[in-house]
Short mmCIF file of C-alpha atoms and ligand atoms in Angstrom, two decimals:
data_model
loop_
_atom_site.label_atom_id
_atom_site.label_comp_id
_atom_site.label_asym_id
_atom_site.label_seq_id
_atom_site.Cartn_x
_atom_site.Cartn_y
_atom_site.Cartn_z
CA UNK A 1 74.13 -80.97 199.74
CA UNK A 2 70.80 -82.94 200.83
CA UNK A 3 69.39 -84.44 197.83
CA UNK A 4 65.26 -84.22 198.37
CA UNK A 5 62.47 -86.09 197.73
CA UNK A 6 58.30 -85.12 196.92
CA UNK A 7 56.69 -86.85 200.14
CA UNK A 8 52.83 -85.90 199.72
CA UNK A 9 50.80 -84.27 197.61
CA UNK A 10 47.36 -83.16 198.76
CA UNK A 11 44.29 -81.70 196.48
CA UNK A 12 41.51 -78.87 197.57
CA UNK A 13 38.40 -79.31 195.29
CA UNK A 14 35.78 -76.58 195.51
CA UNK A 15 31.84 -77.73 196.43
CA UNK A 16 30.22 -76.12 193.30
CA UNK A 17 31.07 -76.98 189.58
CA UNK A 18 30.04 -75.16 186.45
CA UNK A 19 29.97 -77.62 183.34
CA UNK A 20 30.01 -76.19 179.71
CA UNK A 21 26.30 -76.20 178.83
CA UNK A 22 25.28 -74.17 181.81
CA UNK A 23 28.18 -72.07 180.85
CA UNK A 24 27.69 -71.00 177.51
CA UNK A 25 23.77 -70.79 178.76
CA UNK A 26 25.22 -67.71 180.90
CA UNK A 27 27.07 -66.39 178.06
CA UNK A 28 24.53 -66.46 175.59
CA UNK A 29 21.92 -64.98 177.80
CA UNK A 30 24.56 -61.95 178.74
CA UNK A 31 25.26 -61.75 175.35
CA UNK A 32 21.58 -60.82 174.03
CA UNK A 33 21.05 -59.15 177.13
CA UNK A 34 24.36 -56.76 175.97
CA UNK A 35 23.11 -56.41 172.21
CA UNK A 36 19.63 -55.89 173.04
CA UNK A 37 21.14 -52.92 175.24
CA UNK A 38 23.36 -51.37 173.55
CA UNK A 39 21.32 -51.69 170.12
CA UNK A 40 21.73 -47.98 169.22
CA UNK A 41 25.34 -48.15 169.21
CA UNK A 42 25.48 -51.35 167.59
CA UNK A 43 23.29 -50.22 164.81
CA UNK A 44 25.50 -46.89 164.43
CA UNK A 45 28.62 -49.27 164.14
CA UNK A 46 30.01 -47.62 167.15
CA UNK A 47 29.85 -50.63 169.55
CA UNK A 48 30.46 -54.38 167.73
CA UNK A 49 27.39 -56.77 168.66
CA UNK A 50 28.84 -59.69 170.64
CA UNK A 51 28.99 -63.12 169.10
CA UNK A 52 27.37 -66.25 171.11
CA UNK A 53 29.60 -69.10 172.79
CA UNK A 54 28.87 -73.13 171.75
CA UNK A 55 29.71 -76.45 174.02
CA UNK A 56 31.19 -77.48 170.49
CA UNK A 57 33.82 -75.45 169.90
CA UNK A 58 34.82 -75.28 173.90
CA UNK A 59 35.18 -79.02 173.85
CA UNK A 60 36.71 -79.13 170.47
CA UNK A 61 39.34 -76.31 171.02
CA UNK A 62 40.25 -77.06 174.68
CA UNK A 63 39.11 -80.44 175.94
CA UNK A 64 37.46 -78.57 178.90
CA UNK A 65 34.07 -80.52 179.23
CA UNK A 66 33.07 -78.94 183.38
CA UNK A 67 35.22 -76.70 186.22
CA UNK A 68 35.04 -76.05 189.74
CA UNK A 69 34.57 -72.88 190.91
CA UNK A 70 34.10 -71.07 194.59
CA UNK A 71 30.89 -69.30 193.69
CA UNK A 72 28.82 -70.59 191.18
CA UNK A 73 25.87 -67.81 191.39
CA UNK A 74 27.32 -65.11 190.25
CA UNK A 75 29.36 -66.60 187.35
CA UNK A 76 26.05 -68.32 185.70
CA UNK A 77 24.12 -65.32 186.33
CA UNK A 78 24.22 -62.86 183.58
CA UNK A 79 23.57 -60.00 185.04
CA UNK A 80 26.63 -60.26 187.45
CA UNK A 81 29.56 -62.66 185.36
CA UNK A 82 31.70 -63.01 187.62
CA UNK A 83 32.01 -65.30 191.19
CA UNK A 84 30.37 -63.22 194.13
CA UNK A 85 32.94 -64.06 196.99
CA UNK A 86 32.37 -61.71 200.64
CA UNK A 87 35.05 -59.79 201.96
CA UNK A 88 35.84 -61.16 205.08
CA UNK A 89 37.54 -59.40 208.12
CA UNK A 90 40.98 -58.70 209.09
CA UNK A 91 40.32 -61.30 212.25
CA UNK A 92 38.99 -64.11 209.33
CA UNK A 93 41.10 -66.56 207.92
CA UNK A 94 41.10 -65.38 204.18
CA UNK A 95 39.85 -67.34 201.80
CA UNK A 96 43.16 -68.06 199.71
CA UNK A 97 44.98 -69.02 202.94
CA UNK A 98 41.69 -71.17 203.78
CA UNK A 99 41.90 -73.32 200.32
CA UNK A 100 45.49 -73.82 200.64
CA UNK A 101 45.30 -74.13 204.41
CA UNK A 102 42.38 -77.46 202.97
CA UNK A 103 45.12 -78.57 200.04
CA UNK A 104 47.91 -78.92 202.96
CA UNK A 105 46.16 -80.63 205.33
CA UNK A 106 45.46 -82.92 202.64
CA UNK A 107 49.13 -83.70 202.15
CA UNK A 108 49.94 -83.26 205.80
CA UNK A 109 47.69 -85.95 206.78
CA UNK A 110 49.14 -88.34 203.81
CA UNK A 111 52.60 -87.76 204.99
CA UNK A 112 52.10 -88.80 208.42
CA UNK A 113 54.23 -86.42 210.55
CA UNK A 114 53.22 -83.39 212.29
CA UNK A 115 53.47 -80.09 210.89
CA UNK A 116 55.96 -79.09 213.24
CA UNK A 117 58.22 -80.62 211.18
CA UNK A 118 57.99 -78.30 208.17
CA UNK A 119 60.57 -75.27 208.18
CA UNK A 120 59.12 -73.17 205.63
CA UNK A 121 55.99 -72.43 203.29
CA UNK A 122 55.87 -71.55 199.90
CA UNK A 123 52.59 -70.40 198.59
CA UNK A 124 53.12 -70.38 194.77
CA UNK A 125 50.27 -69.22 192.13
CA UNK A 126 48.88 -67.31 189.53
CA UNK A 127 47.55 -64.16 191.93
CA UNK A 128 47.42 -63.42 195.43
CA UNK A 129 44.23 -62.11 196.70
CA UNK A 130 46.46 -58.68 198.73
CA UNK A 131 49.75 -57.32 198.42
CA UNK A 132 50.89 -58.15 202.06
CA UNK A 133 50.86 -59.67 204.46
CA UNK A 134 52.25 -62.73 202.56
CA UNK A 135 49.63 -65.54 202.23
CA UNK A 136 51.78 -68.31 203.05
CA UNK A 137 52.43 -66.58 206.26
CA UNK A 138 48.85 -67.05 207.03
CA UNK A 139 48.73 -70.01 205.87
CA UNK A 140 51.91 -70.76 208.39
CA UNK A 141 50.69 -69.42 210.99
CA UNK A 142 47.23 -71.50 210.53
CA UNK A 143 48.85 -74.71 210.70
CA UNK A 144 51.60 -73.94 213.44
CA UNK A 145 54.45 -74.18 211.72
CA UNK A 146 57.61 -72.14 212.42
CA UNK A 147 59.94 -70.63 209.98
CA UNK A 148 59.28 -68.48 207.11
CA UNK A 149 57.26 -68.30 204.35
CA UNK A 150 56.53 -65.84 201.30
CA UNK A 151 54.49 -65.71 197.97
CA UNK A 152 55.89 -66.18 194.55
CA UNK A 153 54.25 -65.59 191.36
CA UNK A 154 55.09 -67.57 187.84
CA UNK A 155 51.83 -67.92 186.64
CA UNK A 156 51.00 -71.10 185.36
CA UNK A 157 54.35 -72.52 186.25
CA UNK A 158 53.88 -71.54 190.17
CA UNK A 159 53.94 -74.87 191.37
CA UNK A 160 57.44 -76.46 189.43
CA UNK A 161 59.05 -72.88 190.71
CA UNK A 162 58.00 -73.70 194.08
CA UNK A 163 58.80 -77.03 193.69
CA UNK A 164 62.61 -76.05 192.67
CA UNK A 165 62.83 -73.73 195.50
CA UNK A 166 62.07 -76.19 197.90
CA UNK A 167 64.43 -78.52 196.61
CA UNK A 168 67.30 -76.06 196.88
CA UNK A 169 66.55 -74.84 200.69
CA UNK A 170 66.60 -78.54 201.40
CA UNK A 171 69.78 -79.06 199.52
CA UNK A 172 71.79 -75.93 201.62
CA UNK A 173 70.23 -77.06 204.78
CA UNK A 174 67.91 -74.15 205.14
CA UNK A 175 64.91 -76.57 205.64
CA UNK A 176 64.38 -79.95 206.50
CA UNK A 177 60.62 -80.12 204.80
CA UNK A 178 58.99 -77.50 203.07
CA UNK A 179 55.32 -77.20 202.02
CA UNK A 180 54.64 -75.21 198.73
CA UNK A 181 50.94 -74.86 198.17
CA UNK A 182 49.06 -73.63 195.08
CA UNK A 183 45.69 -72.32 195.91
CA UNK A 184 44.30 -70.79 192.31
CA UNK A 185 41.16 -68.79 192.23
CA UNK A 186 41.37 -67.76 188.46
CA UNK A 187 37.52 -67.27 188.57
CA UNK A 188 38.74 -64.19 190.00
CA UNK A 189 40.96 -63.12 187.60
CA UNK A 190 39.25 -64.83 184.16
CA UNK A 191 37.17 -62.30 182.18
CA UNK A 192 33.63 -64.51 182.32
CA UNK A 193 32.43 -61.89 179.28
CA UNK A 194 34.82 -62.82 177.31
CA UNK A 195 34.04 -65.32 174.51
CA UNK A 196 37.62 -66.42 173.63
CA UNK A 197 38.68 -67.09 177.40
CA UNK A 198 35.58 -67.42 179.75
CA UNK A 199 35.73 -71.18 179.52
CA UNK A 200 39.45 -71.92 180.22
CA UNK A 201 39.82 -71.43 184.26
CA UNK A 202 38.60 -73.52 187.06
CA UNK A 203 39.66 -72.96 191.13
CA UNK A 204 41.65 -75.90 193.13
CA UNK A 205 44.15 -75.89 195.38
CA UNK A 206 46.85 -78.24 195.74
CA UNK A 207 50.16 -78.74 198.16
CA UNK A 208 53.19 -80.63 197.83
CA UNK A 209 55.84 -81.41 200.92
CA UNK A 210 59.04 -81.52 199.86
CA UNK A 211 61.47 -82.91 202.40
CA UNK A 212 65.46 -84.46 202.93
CA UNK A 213 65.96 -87.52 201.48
CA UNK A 214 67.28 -88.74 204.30
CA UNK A 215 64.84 -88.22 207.27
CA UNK A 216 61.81 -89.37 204.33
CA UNK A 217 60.02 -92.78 204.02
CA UNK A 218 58.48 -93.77 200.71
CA UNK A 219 57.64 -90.88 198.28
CA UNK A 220 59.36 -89.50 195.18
CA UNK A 221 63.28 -88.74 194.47
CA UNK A 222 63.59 -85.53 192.36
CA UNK A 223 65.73 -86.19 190.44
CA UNK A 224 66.38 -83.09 188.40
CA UNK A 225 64.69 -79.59 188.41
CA UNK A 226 65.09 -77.29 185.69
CA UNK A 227 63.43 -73.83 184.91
CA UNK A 228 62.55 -71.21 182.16
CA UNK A 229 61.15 -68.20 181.07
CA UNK A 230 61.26 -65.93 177.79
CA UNK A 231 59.31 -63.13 178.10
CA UNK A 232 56.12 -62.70 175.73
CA UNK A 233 53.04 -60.27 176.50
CA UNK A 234 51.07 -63.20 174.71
CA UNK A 235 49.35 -63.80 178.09
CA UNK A 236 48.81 -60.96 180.32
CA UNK A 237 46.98 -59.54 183.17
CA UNK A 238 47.69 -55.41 184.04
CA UNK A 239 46.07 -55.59 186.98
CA UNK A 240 48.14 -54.17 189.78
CA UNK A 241 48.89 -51.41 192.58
CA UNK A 242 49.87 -48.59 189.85
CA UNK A 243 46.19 -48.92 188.33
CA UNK A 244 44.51 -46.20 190.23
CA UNK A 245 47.24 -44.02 189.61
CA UNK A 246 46.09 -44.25 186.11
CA UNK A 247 42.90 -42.67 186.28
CA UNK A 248 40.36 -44.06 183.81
CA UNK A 249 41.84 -47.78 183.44
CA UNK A 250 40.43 -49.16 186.29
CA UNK A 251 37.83 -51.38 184.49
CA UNK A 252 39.56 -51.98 181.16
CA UNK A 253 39.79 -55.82 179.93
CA UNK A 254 43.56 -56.43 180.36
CA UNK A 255 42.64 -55.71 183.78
CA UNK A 256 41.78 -59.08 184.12
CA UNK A 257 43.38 -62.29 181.91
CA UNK A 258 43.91 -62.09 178.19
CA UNK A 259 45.78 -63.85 175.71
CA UNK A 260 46.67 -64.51 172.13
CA UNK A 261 45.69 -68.06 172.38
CA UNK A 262 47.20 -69.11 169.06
CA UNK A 263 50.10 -67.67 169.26
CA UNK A 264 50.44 -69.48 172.74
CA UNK A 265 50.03 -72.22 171.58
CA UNK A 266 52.45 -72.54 168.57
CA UNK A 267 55.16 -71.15 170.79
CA UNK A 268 54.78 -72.60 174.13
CA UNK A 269 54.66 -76.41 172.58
CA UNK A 270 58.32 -76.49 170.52
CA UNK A 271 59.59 -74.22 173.87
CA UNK A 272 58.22 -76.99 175.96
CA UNK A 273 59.08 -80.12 174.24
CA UNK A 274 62.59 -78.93 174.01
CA UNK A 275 63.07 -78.36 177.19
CA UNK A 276 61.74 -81.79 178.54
CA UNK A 277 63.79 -83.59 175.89
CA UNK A 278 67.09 -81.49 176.80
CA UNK A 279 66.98 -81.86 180.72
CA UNK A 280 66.40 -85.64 180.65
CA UNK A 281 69.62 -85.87 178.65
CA UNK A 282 71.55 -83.85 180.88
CA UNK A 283 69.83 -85.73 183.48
CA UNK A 284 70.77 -89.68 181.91
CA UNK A 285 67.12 -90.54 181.19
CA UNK A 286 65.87 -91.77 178.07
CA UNK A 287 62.36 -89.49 177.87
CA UNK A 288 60.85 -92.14 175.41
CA UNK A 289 60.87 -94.39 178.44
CA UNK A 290 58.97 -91.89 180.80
CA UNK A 291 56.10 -93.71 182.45
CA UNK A 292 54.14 -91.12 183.12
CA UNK A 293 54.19 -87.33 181.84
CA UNK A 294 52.30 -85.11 184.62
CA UNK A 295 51.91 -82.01 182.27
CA UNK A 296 49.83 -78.40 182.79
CA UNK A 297 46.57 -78.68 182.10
CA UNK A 298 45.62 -76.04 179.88
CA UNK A 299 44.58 -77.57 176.24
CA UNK A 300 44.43 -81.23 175.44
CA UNK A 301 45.89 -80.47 172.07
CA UNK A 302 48.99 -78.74 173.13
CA UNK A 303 49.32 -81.88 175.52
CA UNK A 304 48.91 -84.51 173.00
CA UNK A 305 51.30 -82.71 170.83
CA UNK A 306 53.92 -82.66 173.71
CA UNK A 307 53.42 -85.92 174.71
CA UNK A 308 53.87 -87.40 171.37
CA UNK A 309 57.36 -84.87 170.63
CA UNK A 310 58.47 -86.58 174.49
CA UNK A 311 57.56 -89.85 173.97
CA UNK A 312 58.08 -90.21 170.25
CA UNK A 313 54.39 -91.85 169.42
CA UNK A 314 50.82 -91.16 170.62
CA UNK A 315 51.03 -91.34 173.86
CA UNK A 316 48.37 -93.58 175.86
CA UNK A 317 45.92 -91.98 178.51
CA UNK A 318 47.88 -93.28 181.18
CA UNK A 319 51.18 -92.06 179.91
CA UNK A 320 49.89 -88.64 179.13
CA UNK A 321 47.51 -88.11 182.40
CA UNK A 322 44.44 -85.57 181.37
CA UNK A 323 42.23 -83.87 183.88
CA UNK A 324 41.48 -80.89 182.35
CA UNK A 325 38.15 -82.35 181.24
CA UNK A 326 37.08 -81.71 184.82
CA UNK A 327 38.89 -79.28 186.75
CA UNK A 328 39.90 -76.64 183.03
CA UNK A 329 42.91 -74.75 183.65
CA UNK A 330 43.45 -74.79 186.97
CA UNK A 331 46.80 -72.37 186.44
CA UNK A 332 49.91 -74.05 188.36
CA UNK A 333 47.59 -76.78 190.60
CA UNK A 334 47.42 -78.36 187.18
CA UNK A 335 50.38 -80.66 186.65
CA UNK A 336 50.20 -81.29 190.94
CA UNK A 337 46.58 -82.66 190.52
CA UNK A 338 47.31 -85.08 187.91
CA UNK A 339 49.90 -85.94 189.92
CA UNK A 340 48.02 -86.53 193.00
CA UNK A 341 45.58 -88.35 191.41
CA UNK A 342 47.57 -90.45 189.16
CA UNK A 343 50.93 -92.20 190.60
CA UNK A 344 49.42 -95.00 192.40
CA UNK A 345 50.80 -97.43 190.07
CA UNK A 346 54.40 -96.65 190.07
CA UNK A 347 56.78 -99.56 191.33
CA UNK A 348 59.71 -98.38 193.16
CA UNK A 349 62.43 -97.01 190.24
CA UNK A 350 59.83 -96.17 187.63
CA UNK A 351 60.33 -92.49 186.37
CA UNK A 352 57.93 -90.05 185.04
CA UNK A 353 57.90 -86.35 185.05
CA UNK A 354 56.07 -83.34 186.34
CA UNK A 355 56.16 -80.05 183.70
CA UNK A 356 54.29 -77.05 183.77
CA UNK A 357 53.99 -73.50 181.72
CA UNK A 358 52.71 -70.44 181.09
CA UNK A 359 52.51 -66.74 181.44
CA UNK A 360 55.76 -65.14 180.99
CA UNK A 361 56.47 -67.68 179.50
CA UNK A 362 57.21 -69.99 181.72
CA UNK A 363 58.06 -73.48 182.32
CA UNK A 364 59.20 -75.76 184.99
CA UNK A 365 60.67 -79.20 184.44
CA UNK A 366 60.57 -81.96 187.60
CA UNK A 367 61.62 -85.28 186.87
CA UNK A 368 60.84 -88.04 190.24
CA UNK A 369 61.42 -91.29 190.50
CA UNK A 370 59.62 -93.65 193.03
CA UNK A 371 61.71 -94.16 195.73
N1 CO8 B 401 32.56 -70.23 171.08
C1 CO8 B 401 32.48 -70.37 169.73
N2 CO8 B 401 33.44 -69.95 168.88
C2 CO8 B 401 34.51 -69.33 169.41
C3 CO8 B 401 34.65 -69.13 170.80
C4 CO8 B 401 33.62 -69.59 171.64
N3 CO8 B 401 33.68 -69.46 172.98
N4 CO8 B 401 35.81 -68.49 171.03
C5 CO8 B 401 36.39 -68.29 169.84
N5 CO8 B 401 35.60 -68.79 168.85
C6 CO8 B 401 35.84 -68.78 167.39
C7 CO8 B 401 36.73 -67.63 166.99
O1 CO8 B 401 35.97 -66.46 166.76
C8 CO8 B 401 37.37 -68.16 165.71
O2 CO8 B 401 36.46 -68.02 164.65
P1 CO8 B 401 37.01 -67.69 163.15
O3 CO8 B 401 37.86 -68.87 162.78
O4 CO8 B 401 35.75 -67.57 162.35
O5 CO8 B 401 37.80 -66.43 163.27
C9 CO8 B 401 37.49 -69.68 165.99
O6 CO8 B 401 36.54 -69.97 167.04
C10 CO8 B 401 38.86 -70.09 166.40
O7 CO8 B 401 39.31 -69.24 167.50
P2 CO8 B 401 40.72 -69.36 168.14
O8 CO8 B 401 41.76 -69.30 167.06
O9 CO8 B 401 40.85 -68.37 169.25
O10 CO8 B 401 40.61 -70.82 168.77
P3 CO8 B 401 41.74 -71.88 169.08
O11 CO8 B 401 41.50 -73.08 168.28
O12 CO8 B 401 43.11 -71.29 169.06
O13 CO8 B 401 41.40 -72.25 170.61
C11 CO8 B 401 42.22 -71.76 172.82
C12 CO8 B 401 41.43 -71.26 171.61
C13 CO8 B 401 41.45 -72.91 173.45
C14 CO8 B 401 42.37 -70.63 173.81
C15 CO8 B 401 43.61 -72.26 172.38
O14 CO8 B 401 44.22 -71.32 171.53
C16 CO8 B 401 44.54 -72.54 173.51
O15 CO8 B 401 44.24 -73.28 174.44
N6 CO8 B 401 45.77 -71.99 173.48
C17 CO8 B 401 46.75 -72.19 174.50
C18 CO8 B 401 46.40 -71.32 175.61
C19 CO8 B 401 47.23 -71.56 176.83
O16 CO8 B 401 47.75 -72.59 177.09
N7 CO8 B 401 47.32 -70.55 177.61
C20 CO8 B 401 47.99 -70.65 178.82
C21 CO8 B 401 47.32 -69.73 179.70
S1 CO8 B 401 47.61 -70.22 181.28
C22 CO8 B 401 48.62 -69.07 182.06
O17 CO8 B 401 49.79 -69.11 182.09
C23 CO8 B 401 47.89 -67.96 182.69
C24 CO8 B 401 48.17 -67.93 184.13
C25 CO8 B 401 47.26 -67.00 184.78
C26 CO8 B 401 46.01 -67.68 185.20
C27 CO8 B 401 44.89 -66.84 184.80
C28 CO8 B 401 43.66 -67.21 185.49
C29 CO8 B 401 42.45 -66.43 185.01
#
């Protein structure tokens, strides 16, 4: 068995951002737009009139203050509501491959070796843009690497899944580095008219090589990966290949991502916390020493309340890293950003831990050490 170590991370940001105010300007404007229209109905109680958004209760309730997006036209407009992205041709490289194909490069170029080198591509998020052929093919194929590579779906936990996998093929021997990438466009999938969720999503991609211990210079030691999931329909998207066999749900909301946001919440954080707490025991480490936690980004509450159940006290900003103020929920590139973008400081033998979850639910528990 080859233990395995994290040996670069790299980071795709989109060019256009959308912050709360011009947001919840969209909204509102749809909103009247859709009461004003359907007025009749509304005044007939057949049709409920839609309520407005506020900056307040965005910031208050998530911590979200601004996201990135691929197309900001179409999701501030509101007659459209949703990012206006061309179809591109068979002979194009799509535009999932092309973020992720951005995010490696990233981390390619931080490693410091040549692409050759990787056996084997993971691309690991919340929805793939086609059924086949396999993104991370493309994405193989774009860079030059040989091998294999195939998608995987965990939602919000994409990345720590990926992350796992990649440790194992190195430990068997079936790969001597292996890139896992996590290009998220949930501006596809996020329901923009919808007042409890259109603010939580924001597009990124990130990567992550993953490579033997013993061939690596510098970079991070995993040194434990644990997984999870417990089914729940709390989060849910029924989009899929079986939905035009259903005539007449083609357009229905669950098409797209909903959730019982509470309900999330109060059982993803106890699921969570457990589960951090229980694999650094079996793992030796003492979890109140962490020095850094490198959690999902989805809600700065349930990550304040983790942090403090991990940690045992309220943990500081640079204990508990937050970037969801930015980038929102950027689905599985979450934990990997703050990551990226927070580790700097790390002396060789400090410890901290990478943890994300989700849909399913989900959750994924890294712990590294700098090597
Ligand atoms: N503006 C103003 N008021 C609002 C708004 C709004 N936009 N939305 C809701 N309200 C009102 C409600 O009507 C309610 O009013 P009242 O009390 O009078 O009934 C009040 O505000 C409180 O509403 P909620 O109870 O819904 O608000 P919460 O405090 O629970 O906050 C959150 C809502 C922010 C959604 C919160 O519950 C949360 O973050 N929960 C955790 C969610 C989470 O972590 N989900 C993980 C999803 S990630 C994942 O795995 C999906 C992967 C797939 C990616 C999908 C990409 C698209």
């Amino acid at each position: 068995m080859h233990a395995a170590v994290i040996a670069a991370t790299g980071l795709f940001t989109p060019a256009e951002r959308v912050t709360n105010a011009e947001l919840v300007e969209a909204f509102n404007a749809f909103v009247e737009i859709h009461n004003v229209r359907h007025a009749d109905a509304i005044a007939a109680g057949e049709m409920e009139a839609l309520a407005p958004s506020s900056v307040e209760f965005i910031e208050k309730a998530s911590g979200i203050k601004s996201r990135y997006v691929m197309n900001r036209s179409g999701v501030v407009d509101p007659e459209v509501m949703h990012p206006l992205i061309p179809e591109r041709s068979n002979d194009e490289l799509s535009v999932m491959a092309e973020i992720g194909v951005a995010a490696a490069k990233d981390a390619i170029a931080r490693w410091g070796k040549d692409a050759s080198q990787i056996d084997a591509v993971v691309c690991a998020a919340s929805n793939m843009q086609r059924a086949y052929p396999a993104m991370a093919i493309e994405i193989q194929q774009a860079l030059g690497i040989e091998g294999f590579g195939f998608d995987m779906n965990v939602a919000c936990s994409s990345a720590t899944f990926g992350i796992k996998t990649a440790a194992d093929y190195i430990a068997t021997g079936s790969a001597r580095a292996v890139l896992v990438v996590n290009p998220e466009i949930t501006s596809g999938h996020l329901n923009f008219c919808d007042r409890d969720s259109h603010f939580i999503f924001g597009d990124v991609a990130t990567a992550v090589i993953v490579e033997r211990a013993d061939q690596a210079t510098g970079g991070w030691d995993i040194l434990g990966t644990r997984l999870k999931t417990v089914f729940s329909n709390n989060i849910r998207n029924n989009f899929g290949f079986l939905n035009r066999t259903a005539p007449g749900s083609e357009g229905a909301a669950d098409k797209l991502f909903v959730q019982e946001g509470r309900k999330v919440f109060r059982e993803v954080v106890p699921m969570v916390a457990e589960m951090i707490v229980a694999h650094a025991a079996d793992l030796g480490i003492d979890p109140t020493a962490l020095k850094r936690l490198w959690l999902h980004q989805a809600n700065i509450n349930m990550n304040d309340l983790i942090g403090r159940r991990v940690l045992g006290r309220d943990p500081t900003p640079e204990e508990n890293v937050i970037i969801l103020d930015e980038f929102a929920n950027t689905s599985s590139a979450g934990s990997i950003i703050a990551f990226h973008r927070a580790h700097e400081d790390f002396t060789s033998g400090e410890t901290g831990l990478i943890c994300s979850f989700g849909a399913g639910y989900s959750a994924g528990t890294v712990f590294v050490r700098r090597r």
